[in-house]
Amino acid sequence: MPNRDSYLEDILKNLNRFDFNRYKQNVEKEILENLKEWWTNTDKGIKKEEELFAILFEYDYFFQKNVEASAYGIGEWKDYQAKTDKFNMGFDYDFATEFYACPGIKLNFFDSLEALDYSNLPEKYTNNNLNFDEIKIGEIIEVDEFNDIEDLLGYQEIVELHKYKGMLAIHDVLLELDSRKEFESLNYKDKFMFLIDEHDSGEVYPLLIKNKHY
């Protein structure tokens, strides 16, 4: 995108400086630790006889630093189908026993989006320069007086870029761990999926589809 806004350009530079190699090392460590201590630990109430259709990593507000995604084990799932693109998960599924809001993974790749939190925006993007109490009905507001950060060319794209670069990094980790058969302690069904989503977004993204080893 030519002529990007300088504020978005700075956010992009911060993303490009993010150390994804180190991030993937940390995610691998987190997954291996949580796999043992939480996701398969019967002392935590996990019932290993329950078959898993998926593990969902779910996060909340991400315009801040140190975002984390909790892990949810998805048990019975009506009309389950493995997907390769984002999709609506619906509500015809159940969480596995005690596999609910367990420790998951950190999503530090969102850190630079902290600059898009409303409280951190420069005044030119907050409309704080307008006194709405003094604006008369029917009065025309000049466009350059009414800026909205979300209307900037490239705003949505830079948010999506953070998401996809992060998802690809997590995918790489999951793929490597699966190649080492690290997930065999899970009671997973054929075409089991690792998923990620933003809470209440209505869409989940598949990170990895895992085949059953017979």
PDB file of C-alpha atoms in Angstrom:
ATOM      1  CA  MET A   1       0.000   0.000   0.000  1.00  0.00           C
ATOM      2  CA  PRO A   2       1.583   3.282  -1.082  1.00  0.00           C
ATOM      3  CA  ASN A   3       1.261   6.422   1.027  1.00  0.00           C
ATOM      4  CA  ARG A   4       0.564   4.615   4.283  1.00  0.00           C
ATOM      5  CA  ASP A   5      -0.238   6.803   7.258  1.00  0.00           C
ATOM      6  CA  SER A   6       2.913   7.408   9.325  1.00  0.00           C
ATOM      7  CA  TYR A   7       1.246   6.117  12.503  1.00  0.00           C
ATOM      8  CA  LEU A   8       0.416   2.792  10.852  1.00  0.00           C
ATOM      9  CA  GLU A   9       3.871   2.710   9.306  1.00  0.00           C
ATOM     10  CA  ASP A  10       5.461   2.838  12.758  1.00  0.00           C
ATOM     11  CA  ILE A  11       3.263  -0.056  13.911  1.00  0.00           C
ATOM     12  CA  LEU A  12       4.314  -2.057  10.860  1.00  0.00           C
ATOM     13  CA  LYS A  13       7.981  -1.412  11.641  1.00  0.00           C
ATOM     14  CA  ASN A  14       7.468  -2.674  15.190  1.00  0.00           C
ATOM     15  CA  LEU A  15       5.861  -5.853  13.855  1.00  0.00           C
ATOM     16  CA  ASN A  16       8.756  -6.385  11.457  1.00  0.00           C
ATOM     17  CA  ARG A  17      11.179  -6.085  14.373  1.00  0.00           C
ATOM     18  CA  PHE A  18       9.339  -8.760  16.368  1.00  0.00           C
ATOM     19  CA  ASP A  19      11.547 -11.802  16.996  1.00  0.00           C
ATOM     20  CA  PHE A  20       9.391 -14.648  15.687  1.00  0.00           C
ATOM     21  CA  ASN A  21      12.164 -17.220  16.095  1.00  0.00           C
ATOM     22  CA  ARG A  22      12.353 -16.567  19.802  1.00  0.00           C
ATOM     23  CA  TYR A  23       8.564 -16.446  19.989  1.00  0.00           C
ATOM     24  CA  LYS A  24       8.285 -19.918  18.435  1.00  0.00           C
ATOM     25  CA  GLN A  25      10.804 -21.286  20.919  1.00  0.00           C
ATOM     26  CA  ASN A  26       8.698 -19.924  23.788  1.00  0.00           C
ATOM     27  CA  VAL A  27       5.456 -21.277  22.334  1.00  0.00           C
ATOM     28  CA  GLU A  28       6.987 -24.723  21.939  1.00  0.00           C
ATOM     29  CA  LYS A  29       8.029 -24.673  25.582  1.00  0.00           C
ATOM     30  CA  GLU A  30       4.549 -23.532  26.684  1.00  0.00           C
ATOM     31  CA  ILE A  31       2.753 -26.197  24.669  1.00  0.00           C
ATOM     32  CA  LEU A  32       4.947 -29.031  25.902  1.00  0.00           C
ATOM     33  CA  GLU A  33       4.577 -27.896  29.514  1.00  0.00           C
ATOM     34  CA  ASN A  34       0.800 -27.434  29.315  1.00  0.00           C
ATOM     35  CA  LEU A  35       0.349 -30.684  27.424  1.00  0.00           C
ATOM     36  CA  LYS A  36       1.819 -32.539  30.382  1.00  0.00           C
ATOM     37  CA  GLU A  37       0.660 -30.426  33.317  1.00  0.00           C
ATOM     38  CA  TRP A  38      -2.855 -29.539  32.155  1.00  0.00           C
ATOM     39  CA  TRP A  39      -4.233 -30.941  28.899  1.00  0.00           C
ATOM     40  CA  THR A  40      -3.605 -34.615  29.760  1.00  0.00           C
ATOM     41  CA  ASN A  41      -3.220 -34.424  33.534  1.00  0.00           C
ATOM     42  CA  THR A  42      -5.811 -36.594  35.280  1.00  0.00           C
ATOM     43  CA  ASP A  43      -4.874 -34.924  38.578  1.00  0.00           C
ATOM     44  CA  LYS A  44      -6.500 -31.783  37.151  1.00  0.00           C
ATOM     45  CA  GLY A  45      -9.711 -33.691  36.475  1.00  0.00           C
ATOM     46  CA  ILE A  46      -9.007 -34.428  32.815  1.00  0.00           C
ATOM     47  CA  LYS A  47     -10.716 -37.618  31.632  1.00  0.00           C
ATOM     48  CA  LYS A  48      -8.368 -39.159  29.110  1.00  0.00           C
ATOM     49  CA  GLU A  49     -11.047 -41.576  27.874  1.00  0.00           C
ATOM     50  CA  GLU A  50     -12.917 -38.612  26.356  1.00  0.00           C
ATOM     51  CA  GLU A  51     -12.054 -38.243  22.689  1.00  0.00           C
ATOM     52  CA  LEU A  52     -10.925 -34.789  21.583  1.00  0.00           C
ATOM     53  CA  PHE A  53     -12.182 -33.278  18.361  1.00  0.00           C
ATOM     54  CA  ALA A  54     -10.070 -30.130  18.738  1.00  0.00           C
ATOM     55  CA  ILE A  55      -8.113 -27.860  21.025  1.00  0.00           C
ATOM     56  CA  LEU A  56      -9.189 -24.234  20.789  1.00  0.00           C
ATOM     57  CA  PHE A  57      -6.904 -21.337  21.729  1.00  0.00           C
ATOM     58  CA  GLU A  58      -9.123 -18.371  22.567  1.00  0.00           C
ATOM     59  CA  TYR A  59      -8.057 -14.796  23.329  1.00  0.00           C
ATOM     60  CA  ASP A  60      -9.872 -11.593  24.241  1.00  0.00           C
ATOM     61  CA  TYR A  61      -9.029  -7.939  23.590  1.00  0.00           C
ATOM     62  CA  PHE A  62      -5.764  -7.838  21.654  1.00  0.00           C
ATOM     63  CA  PHE A  63      -4.916  -4.121  21.360  1.00  0.00           C
ATOM     64  CA  GLN A  64      -2.568  -4.491  24.306  1.00  0.00           C
ATOM     65  CA  LYS A  65       0.683  -6.135  25.287  1.00  0.00           C
ATOM     66  CA  ASN A  66       1.074  -9.630  26.709  1.00  0.00           C
ATOM     67  CA  VAL A  67      -2.108 -11.088  25.213  1.00  0.00           C
ATOM     68  CA  GLU A  68      -2.680 -14.736  26.148  1.00  0.00           C
ATOM     69  CA  ALA A  69      -4.952 -17.408  24.723  1.00  0.00           C
ATOM     70  CA  SER A  70      -6.559 -19.971  27.009  1.00  0.00           C
ATOM     71  CA  ALA A  71      -6.893 -23.577  25.852  1.00  0.00           C
ATOM     72  CA  TYR A  72     -10.215 -25.419  25.573  1.00  0.00           C
ATOM     73  CA  GLY A  73     -10.616 -29.096  24.793  1.00  0.00           C
ATOM     74  CA  ILE A  74     -13.515 -29.705  22.431  1.00  0.00           C
ATOM     75  CA  GLY A  75     -15.225 -33.035  23.036  1.00  0.00           C
ATOM     76  CA  GLU A  76     -18.443 -34.110  21.332  1.00  0.00           C
ATOM     77  CA  TRP A  77     -18.999 -31.965  18.239  1.00  0.00           C
ATOM     78  CA  LYS A  78     -22.097 -32.545  16.138  1.00  0.00           C
ATOM     79  CA  ASP A  79     -21.543 -32.459  12.369  1.00  0.00           C
ATOM     80  CA  TYR A  80     -17.789 -32.092  12.875  1.00  0.00           C
ATOM     81  CA  GLN A  81     -15.748 -31.427   9.745  1.00  0.00           C
ATOM     82  CA  ALA A  82     -12.085 -30.569   9.404  1.00  0.00           C
ATOM     83  CA  LYS A  83     -11.626 -27.166   7.773  1.00  0.00           C
ATOM     84  CA  THR A  84      -8.710 -25.467   6.054  1.00  0.00           C
ATOM     85  CA  ASP A  85     -10.058 -21.906   6.141  1.00  0.00           C
ATOM     86  CA  LYS A  86     -11.701 -19.743   8.811  1.00  0.00           C
ATOM     87  CA  PHE A  87     -15.241 -20.839   9.650  1.00  0.00           C
ATOM     88  CA  ASN A  88     -18.116 -20.384  12.069  1.00  0.00           C
ATOM     89  CA  MET A  89     -17.761 -22.958  14.811  1.00  0.00           C
ATOM     90  CA  GLY A  90     -21.412 -22.778  15.852  1.00  0.00           C
ATOM     91  CA  PHE A  91     -22.540 -24.115  19.232  1.00  0.00           C
ATOM     92  CA  ASP A  92     -23.125 -27.832  18.634  1.00  0.00           C
ATOM     93  CA  TYR A  93     -20.156 -28.992  20.682  1.00  0.00           C
ATOM     94  CA  ASP A  94     -19.210 -29.661  24.281  1.00  0.00           C
ATOM     95  CA  PHE A  95     -16.059 -28.925  26.224  1.00  0.00           C
ATOM     96  CA  ALA A  96     -14.146 -31.922  27.523  1.00  0.00           C
ATOM     97  CA  THR A  97     -14.291 -32.466  31.292  1.00  0.00           C
ATOM     98  CA  GLU A  98     -12.105 -29.919  33.111  1.00  0.00           C
ATOM     99  CA  PHE A  99     -10.408 -28.989  29.834  1.00  0.00           C
ATOM    100  CA  TYR A 100     -11.807 -25.480  30.067  1.00  0.00           C
ATOM    101  CA  ALA A 101      -9.907 -22.175  30.208  1.00  0.00           C
ATOM    102  CA  CYS A 102      -6.657 -24.050  30.797  1.00  0.00           C
ATOM    103  CA  PRO A 103      -3.270 -22.388  30.344  1.00  0.00           C
ATOM    104  CA  GLY A 104      -2.589 -22.014  26.634  1.00  0.00           C
ATOM    105  CA  ILE A 105      -0.107 -19.830  24.779  1.00  0.00           C
ATOM    106  CA  LYS A 106       1.068 -16.237  24.787  1.00  0.00           C
ATOM    107  CA  LEU A 107       0.344 -14.088  21.739  1.00  0.00           C
ATOM    108  CA  ASN A 108       3.069 -11.461  22.071  1.00  0.00           C
ATOM    109  CA  PHE A 109       3.011 -10.789  18.326  1.00  0.00           C
ATOM    110  CA  PHE A 110       0.029  -8.528  19.075  1.00  0.00           C
ATOM    111  CA  ASP A 111       2.198  -6.241  21.239  1.00  0.00           C
ATOM    112  CA  SER A 112       2.652  -3.482  18.661  1.00  0.00           C
ATOM    113  CA  LEU A 113      -1.132  -3.172  18.247  1.00  0.00           C
ATOM    114  CA  GLU A 114      -1.199  -1.570  21.705  1.00  0.00           C
ATOM    115  CA  ALA A 115      -0.712   1.664  19.771  1.00  0.00           C
ATOM    116  CA  LEU A 116      -4.234   1.246  18.339  1.00  0.00           C
ATOM    117  CA  ASP A 117      -5.910   1.145  21.741  1.00  0.00           C
ATOM    118  CA  TYR A 118      -8.046   4.272  21.987  1.00  0.00           C
ATOM    119  CA  SER A 119      -6.280   5.473  25.129  1.00  0.00           C
ATOM    120  CA  ASN A 120      -2.941   5.463  23.285  1.00  0.00           C
ATOM    121  CA  LEU A 121      -4.007   7.230  20.075  1.00  0.00           C
ATOM    122  CA  PRO A 122      -2.668  10.666  19.147  1.00  0.00           C
ATOM    123  CA  GLU A 123      -5.303  13.362  19.552  1.00  0.00           C
ATOM    124  CA  LYS A 124      -5.765  13.736  15.788  1.00  0.00           C
ATOM    125  CA  TYR A 125      -7.360  10.248  15.721  1.00  0.00           C
ATOM    126  CA  THR A 126      -9.555  10.539  18.808  1.00  0.00           C
ATOM    127  CA  ASN A 127     -11.865  13.433  17.936  1.00  0.00           C
ATOM    128  CA  ASN A 128     -10.979  14.966  21.301  1.00  0.00           C
ATOM    129  CA  ASN A 129     -10.521  18.207  19.422  1.00  0.00           C
ATOM    130  CA  LEU A 130     -14.280  18.351  18.792  1.00  0.00           C
ATOM    131  CA  ASN A 131     -16.714  19.656  21.380  1.00  0.00           C
ATOM    132  CA  PHE A 132     -19.887  17.792  20.506  1.00  0.00           C
ATOM    133  CA  ASP A 133     -21.907  19.816  23.024  1.00  0.00           C
ATOM    134  CA  GLU A 134     -21.235  22.951  21.011  1.00  0.00           C
ATOM    135  CA  ILE A 135     -22.002  21.454  17.616  1.00  0.00           C
ATOM    136  CA  LYS A 136     -25.360  22.714  16.366  1.00  0.00           C
ATOM    137  CA  ILE A 137     -27.914  20.479  14.700  1.00  0.00           C
ATOM    138  CA  GLY A 138     -27.354  20.527  10.974  1.00  0.00           C
ATOM    139  CA  GLU A 139     -23.875  22.001  11.288  1.00  0.00           C
ATOM    140  CA  ILE A 140     -21.415  20.580   8.781  1.00  0.00           C
ATOM    141  CA  ILE A 141     -18.295  19.030  10.282  1.00  0.00           C
ATOM    142  CA  GLU A 142     -15.237  19.180   8.059  1.00  0.00           C
ATOM    143  CA  VAL A 143     -13.876  15.709   7.284  1.00  0.00           C
ATOM    144  CA  ASP A 144     -10.359  16.645   8.369  1.00  0.00           C
ATOM    145  CA  GLU A 145     -11.781  17.562  11.788  1.00  0.00           C
ATOM    146  CA  PHE A 146     -13.399  14.153  12.249  1.00  0.00           C
ATOM    147  CA  ASN A 147     -10.723  11.540  11.983  1.00  0.00           C
ATOM    148  CA  ASP A 148     -11.255   7.899  12.896  1.00  0.00           C
ATOM    149  CA  ILE A 149      -8.265   5.579  13.117  1.00  0.00           C
ATOM    150  CA  GLU A 150     -10.365   2.702  11.749  1.00  0.00           C
ATOM    151  CA  ASP A 151     -11.047   4.659   8.564  1.00  0.00           C
ATOM    152  CA  LEU A 152      -7.365   4.967   7.687  1.00  0.00           C
ATOM    153  CA  LEU A 153      -6.308   3.102   4.570  1.00  0.00           C
ATOM    154  CA  GLY A 154      -4.440   0.050   5.818  1.00  0.00           C
ATOM    155  CA  TYR A 155      -5.920  -0.082   9.338  1.00  0.00           C
ATOM    156  CA  GLN A 156      -7.743  -3.380   8.890  1.00  0.00           C
ATOM    157  CA  GLU A 157      -4.899  -4.820   6.837  1.00  0.00           C
ATOM    158  CA  ILE A 158      -2.295  -4.165   9.528  1.00  0.00           C
ATOM    159  CA  VAL A 159      -4.514  -5.847  12.134  1.00  0.00           C
ATOM    160  CA  GLU A 160      -4.956  -8.873   9.867  1.00  0.00           C
ATOM    161  CA  LEU A 161      -1.219  -8.960   9.161  1.00  0.00           C
ATOM    162  CA  HIS A 162      -0.503  -9.315  12.884  1.00  0.00           C
ATOM    163  CA  LYS A 163      -3.023 -12.139  13.141  1.00  0.00           C
ATOM    164  CA  TYR A 164      -1.789 -14.113  10.160  1.00  0.00           C
ATOM    165  CA  LYS A 165       1.917 -13.774  10.909  1.00  0.00           C
ATOM    166  CA  GLY A 166       1.210 -14.964  14.445  1.00  0.00           C
ATOM    167  CA  MET A 167      -0.955 -17.853  13.285  1.00  0.00           C
ATOM    168  CA  LEU A 168       1.704 -19.006  10.832  1.00  0.00           C
ATOM    169  CA  ALA A 169       4.301 -18.977  13.600  1.00  0.00           C
ATOM    170  CA  ILE A 170       2.064 -21.095  15.859  1.00  0.00           C
ATOM    171  CA  HIS A 171       1.346 -23.428  12.932  1.00  0.00           C
ATOM    172  CA  ASP A 172       5.086 -23.939  12.443  1.00  0.00           C
ATOM    173  CA  VAL A 173       5.476 -24.920  16.097  1.00  0.00           C
ATOM    174  CA  LEU A 174       2.515 -27.309  16.017  1.00  0.00           C
ATOM    175  CA  LEU A 175       3.777 -28.906  12.807  1.00  0.00           C
ATOM    176  CA  GLU A 176       7.226 -29.450  14.298  1.00  0.00           C
ATOM    177  CA  LEU A 177       5.843 -30.923  17.516  1.00  0.00           C
ATOM    178  CA  ASP A 178       3.526 -33.206  15.573  1.00  0.00           C
ATOM    179  CA  SER A 179       6.431 -34.448  13.448  1.00  0.00           C
ATOM    180  CA  ARG A 180       8.091 -35.470  16.723  1.00  0.00           C
ATOM    181  CA  LYS A 181       4.862 -37.209  17.827  1.00  0.00           C
ATOM    182  CA  GLU A 182       4.575 -34.989  20.904  1.00  0.00           C
ATOM    183  CA  PHE A 183       0.757 -35.042  20.803  1.00  0.00           C
ATOM    184  CA  GLU A 184       0.302 -38.784  21.089  1.00  0.00           C
ATOM    185  CA  SER A 185      -0.631 -38.449  24.768  1.00  0.00           C
ATOM    186  CA  LEU A 186      -3.855 -36.714  23.644  1.00  0.00           C
ATOM    187  CA  ASN A 187      -6.870 -38.913  22.972  1.00  0.00           C
ATOM    188  CA  TYR A 188      -7.571 -37.258  19.637  1.00  0.00           C
ATOM    189  CA  LYS A 189      -9.909 -38.318  16.864  1.00  0.00           C
ATOM    190  CA  ASP A 190      -8.919 -38.588  13.210  1.00  0.00           C
ATOM    191  CA  LYS A 191      -8.552 -35.160  11.569  1.00  0.00           C
ATOM    192  CA  PHE A 192      -8.337 -33.498  14.971  1.00  0.00           C
ATOM    193  CA  MET A 193      -7.784 -29.731  14.734  1.00  0.00           C
ATOM    194  CA  PHE A 194      -5.897 -27.078  16.627  1.00  0.00           C
ATOM    195  CA  LEU A 195      -7.940 -23.864  16.358  1.00  0.00           C
ATOM    196  CA  ILE A 196      -7.603 -20.224  17.357  1.00  0.00           C
ATOM    197  CA  ASP A 197     -10.150 -17.429  17.683  1.00  0.00           C
ATOM    198  CA  GLU A 198     -10.977 -14.119  19.289  1.00  0.00           C
ATOM    199  CA  HIS A 199     -13.721 -14.522  21.906  1.00  0.00           C
ATOM    200  CA  ASP A 200     -17.214 -13.897  20.482  1.00  0.00           C
ATOM    201  CA  SER A 201     -15.805 -13.199  17.013  1.00  0.00           C
ATOM    202  CA  GLY A 202     -17.905 -15.936  15.432  1.00  0.00           C
ATOM    203  CA  GLU A 203     -14.969 -17.247  13.410  1.00  0.00           C
ATOM    204  CA  VAL A 204     -12.205 -19.701  14.202  1.00  0.00           C
ATOM    205  CA  TYR A 205      -9.039 -20.338  12.226  1.00  0.00           C
ATOM    206  CA  PRO A 206      -7.559 -23.833  11.853  1.00  0.00           C
ATOM    207  CA  LEU A 207      -3.877 -23.967  12.816  1.00  0.00           C
ATOM    208  CA  LEU A 208      -3.243 -27.650  12.159  1.00  0.00           C
ATOM    209  CA  ILE A 209      -5.201 -30.737  11.124  1.00  0.00           C
ATOM    210  CA  LYS A 210      -3.819 -33.878  12.698  1.00  0.00           C
ATOM    211  CA  ASN A 211      -4.453 -37.364  11.341  1.00  0.00           C
ATOM    212  CA  LYS A 212      -4.899 -40.362  13.577  1.00  0.00           C
ATOM    213  CA  HIS A 213      -1.988 -42.805  13.685  1.00  0.00           C
ATOM    214  CA  TYR A 214      -3.262 -46.370  13.448  1.00  0.00           C
TER     215      TYR A 214
END
